[in-house]
Amino acid sequence: MMNTLGYCKCLAATLALVVTAAATAQTDAGPAGGAARGAYISPLLPGSHQVSLNGIATHYQVSGEGPLLVMLSPSGEAGPAELSKSFTLVAYDVPASGDKPTADHLEALRRYLKREQIDLLGYAQGSELAIAYASRYPERVRKLVLVDSRPLITARMLVISADSSHFLKDVSSFLLGSD
């Protein structure tokens, strides 16, 4: 039989282990019912995340497991489920156009995610931001993939296009089969 002092020591040790395990679980994965003050919650836990970056409310979703892939798309949709099978996919919901997301804002997200480098997938208008980020922070981009990107049109390109109207007419004639 265990004496009272031995029983109390055993109970105290068990309680200490349970409290330590619970604190570790909250720190590593976040508490199930919401974050306790001061508890660290990984920015890469699967699910929806909201954070303020450079004073702009920023939303992103995390899914899958594997190397980190940041997807920039106009709608901030979660991305193809196929990608989540091979990557930890961060679907960055580009802030509304009035907020003018910049390469600096995406850099703030990279720092928030605590990554030295990121792989970027720019889809449609998201390609513009991916190109701007890769141009400004080339050392931070490991791989860059552009899907269904549109060209970036500058004022100089418009002037050149205006001067080449004869070329466009020739191309149209060729495509339509007329001389």
Short mmCIF file of C-alpha atoms in Angstrom, two decimals:
data_model
loop_
_atom_site.label_atom_id
_atom_site.label_comp_id
_atom_site.label_asym_id
_atom_site.label_seq_id
_atom_site.Cartn_x
_atom_site.Cartn_y
_atom_site.Cartn_z
CA MET A 1 0.00 0.00 0.00
CA MET A 2 1.12 3.47 -0.80
CA ASN A 3 1.30 5.90 2.08
CA THR A 4 -0.40 9.28 1.89
CA LEU A 5 2.82 11.19 1.17
CA GLY A 6 3.74 8.81 -1.67
CA TYR A 7 0.23 9.08 -3.11
CA CYS A 8 0.38 12.91 -3.02
CA LYS A 9 3.79 12.92 -4.76
CA CYS A 10 2.52 10.56 -7.46
CA LEU A 11 -0.61 12.67 -7.97
CA ALA A 12 1.45 15.88 -8.14
CA ALA A 13 3.85 14.36 -10.69
CA THR A 14 0.96 13.12 -12.85
CA LEU A 15 -0.75 16.50 -12.67
CA ALA A 16 2.50 18.25 -13.66
CA LEU A 17 2.86 15.97 -16.70
CA VAL A 18 -0.73 16.59 -17.78
CA VAL A 19 -0.39 20.37 -17.42
CA THR A 20 2.93 20.36 -19.30
CA ALA A 21 1.47 18.22 -22.11
CA ALA A 22 -1.58 20.49 -22.40
CA ALA A 23 0.60 23.61 -22.49
CA THR A 24 2.83 22.05 -25.16
CA ALA A 25 -0.18 21.08 -27.27
CA GLN A 26 -1.55 24.62 -27.06
CA THR A 27 1.80 26.14 -27.94
CA ASP A 28 2.48 23.82 -30.88
CA ALA A 29 -0.93 23.42 -32.45
CA GLY A 30 -3.14 26.01 -30.83
CA PRO A 31 -5.99 25.28 -28.45
CA ALA A 32 -9.12 23.71 -29.89
CA GLY A 33 -11.46 26.41 -28.63
CA GLY A 34 -9.42 29.48 -29.59
CA ALA A 35 -6.02 30.86 -28.77
CA ALA A 36 -5.03 31.48 -25.19
CA ARG A 37 -3.28 34.78 -24.67
CA GLY A 38 0.41 34.47 -25.35
CA ALA A 39 0.11 31.01 -26.91
CA TYR A 40 2.00 30.54 -30.17
CA ILE A 41 -0.18 29.44 -33.06
CA SER A 42 1.66 28.30 -36.19
CA PRO A 43 0.81 30.45 -39.23
CA LEU A 44 0.87 27.24 -41.30
CA LEU A 45 -1.83 25.25 -39.52
CA PRO A 46 -4.41 23.97 -42.02
CA GLY A 47 -7.42 26.26 -42.25
CA SER A 48 -8.31 29.90 -42.70
CA HIS A 49 -6.09 32.63 -41.24
CA GLN A 50 -6.56 36.40 -40.79
CA VAL A 51 -3.63 38.65 -39.92
CA SER A 52 -2.74 42.34 -40.24
CA LEU A 53 0.32 42.88 -42.44
CA ASN A 54 1.60 46.41 -43.04
CA GLY A 55 -1.71 47.68 -41.64
CA ILE A 56 -3.78 45.71 -44.19
CA ALA A 57 -6.15 42.94 -43.11
CA THR A 58 -4.82 39.86 -44.86
CA HIS A 59 -6.56 36.53 -45.33
CA TYR A 60 -4.97 33.28 -46.44
CA GLN A 61 -5.83 29.58 -46.37
CA VAL A 62 -3.49 26.68 -45.68
CA SER A 63 -4.01 23.12 -46.88
CA GLY A 64 -1.93 20.03 -47.57
CA GLU A 65 1.51 18.86 -46.55
CA GLY A 66 4.91 19.12 -48.18
CA PRO A 67 7.11 21.95 -49.44
CA LEU A 68 5.55 25.41 -49.07
CA LEU A 69 3.85 26.83 -52.19
CA VAL A 70 2.29 30.31 -52.06
CA MET A 71 -0.51 30.67 -54.60
CA LEU A 72 -1.48 34.14 -55.79
CA SER A 73 -4.86 34.18 -57.49
CA PRO A 74 -7.47 36.89 -57.96
CA SER A 75 -10.04 35.20 -55.73
CA GLY A 76 -7.75 33.79 -53.05
CA GLU A 77 -9.41 30.43 -53.58
CA ALA A 78 -7.89 27.41 -51.90
CA GLY A 79 -6.42 26.17 -55.16
CA PRO A 80 -6.62 22.80 -56.82
CA ALA A 81 -6.91 19.91 -54.37
CA GLU A 82 -4.26 18.16 -56.46
CA LEU A 83 -1.65 20.69 -55.26
CA SER A 84 -2.52 20.02 -51.62
CA LYS A 85 -1.50 16.39 -52.08
CA SER A 86 2.13 17.39 -52.68
CA PHE A 87 2.52 20.83 -51.08
CA THR A 88 1.65 22.90 -48.07
CA LEU A 89 -0.44 25.29 -50.13
CA VAL A 90 -0.88 28.86 -48.90
CA ALA A 91 -3.68 30.47 -50.92
CA TYR A 92 -3.01 34.18 -50.43
CA ASP A 93 -6.19 36.22 -50.77
CA VAL A 94 -4.77 39.29 -52.50
CA PRO A 95 -6.33 42.32 -50.78
CA ALA A 96 -8.93 44.28 -52.75
CA SER A 97 -7.51 46.37 -55.54
CA GLY A 98 -8.16 49.54 -53.53
CA ASP A 99 -5.60 48.33 -51.00
CA LYS A 100 -3.02 47.94 -53.80
CA PRO A 101 -1.17 44.82 -52.73
CA THR A 102 2.51 45.20 -53.37
CA ALA A 103 5.63 43.11 -53.40
CA ASP A 104 6.34 44.58 -49.96
CA HIS A 105 3.02 43.25 -48.66
CA LEU A 106 3.82 39.77 -49.98
CA GLU A 107 7.28 40.08 -48.38
CA ALA A 108 5.54 40.80 -45.05
CA LEU A 109 3.58 37.56 -45.51
CA ARG A 110 6.81 35.63 -46.20
CA ARG A 111 8.35 37.01 -43.01
CA TYR A 112 5.16 36.21 -41.07
CA LEU A 113 5.33 32.62 -42.33
CA LYS A 114 8.96 32.52 -41.12
CA ARG A 115 10.44 31.25 -44.40
CA GLU A 116 13.77 32.21 -45.94
CA GLN A 117 12.48 31.46 -49.45
CA ILE A 118 9.13 30.65 -51.00
CA ASP A 119 7.89 28.98 -54.15
CA LEU A 120 5.33 31.18 -55.91
CA LEU A 121 2.47 30.20 -58.19
CA GLY A 122 0.95 33.25 -59.88
CA TYR A 123 -2.43 32.60 -61.48
CA ALA A 124 -4.11 35.16 -63.82
CA GLN A 125 -3.82 38.63 -62.21
CA GLY A 126 -1.86 37.02 -59.38
CA SER A 127 0.96 36.61 -61.91
CA GLU A 128 1.54 40.36 -61.90
CA LEU A 129 2.21 40.35 -58.17
CA ALA A 130 4.37 37.22 -58.49
CA ILE A 131 6.51 38.91 -61.17
CA ALA A 132 6.78 42.13 -59.13
CA TYR A 133 7.79 40.17 -56.01
CA ALA A 134 10.35 38.03 -57.86
CA SER A 135 11.83 41.17 -59.44
CA ARG A 136 12.11 43.01 -56.15
CA TYR A 137 13.10 40.05 -53.93
CA PRO A 138 14.85 37.53 -56.22
CA GLU A 139 16.80 36.02 -53.32
CA ARG A 140 13.51 35.15 -51.58
CA VAL A 141 12.01 33.20 -54.50
CA ARG A 142 13.11 29.60 -54.92
CA LYS A 143 10.76 28.81 -57.83
CA LEU A 144 8.31 30.91 -59.83
CA VAL A 145 5.42 29.45 -61.84
CA LEU A 146 3.05 31.63 -63.89
CA VAL A 147 -0.26 30.22 -65.11
CA ASP A 148 -2.65 32.04 -67.45
CA SER A 149 -0.75 35.27 -66.93
CA ARG A 150 -1.49 38.33 -68.91
CA PRO A 151 1.20 40.66 -70.18
CA LEU A 152 2.13 43.72 -68.20
CA ILE A 153 1.38 46.65 -70.50
CA THR A 154 3.45 49.80 -70.11
CA ALA A 155 3.03 53.22 -71.71
CA ARG A 156 6.02 52.47 -73.98
CA MET A 157 4.33 49.30 -75.21
CA LEU A 158 1.21 51.28 -76.08
CA VAL A 159 3.27 53.75 -78.14
CA ILE A 160 4.98 50.90 -79.97
CA SER A 161 1.60 49.26 -80.59
CA ALA A 162 0.20 52.47 -82.05
CA ASP A 163 3.14 52.68 -84.45
CA SER A 164 2.68 49.09 -85.59
CA SER A 165 -0.96 49.30 -86.70
CA HIS A 166 0.10 48.24 -90.22
CA PHE A 167 1.51 45.04 -88.74
CA LEU A 168 -1.75 44.31 -86.92
CA LYS A 169 -3.66 44.88 -90.19
CA ASP A 170 -1.36 42.41 -91.98
CA VAL A 171 -1.82 39.81 -89.24
CA SER A 172 -5.60 40.25 -89.39
CA SER A 173 -5.57 39.86 -93.17
CA PHE A 174 -3.47 36.73 -92.90
CA LEU A 175 -5.73 35.19 -90.25
CA LEU A 176 -8.88 36.03 -92.21
CA GLY A 177 -7.38 34.76 -95.49
CA SER A 178 -7.80 38.06 -97.35
CA ASP A 179 -5.09 39.97 -99.23
#
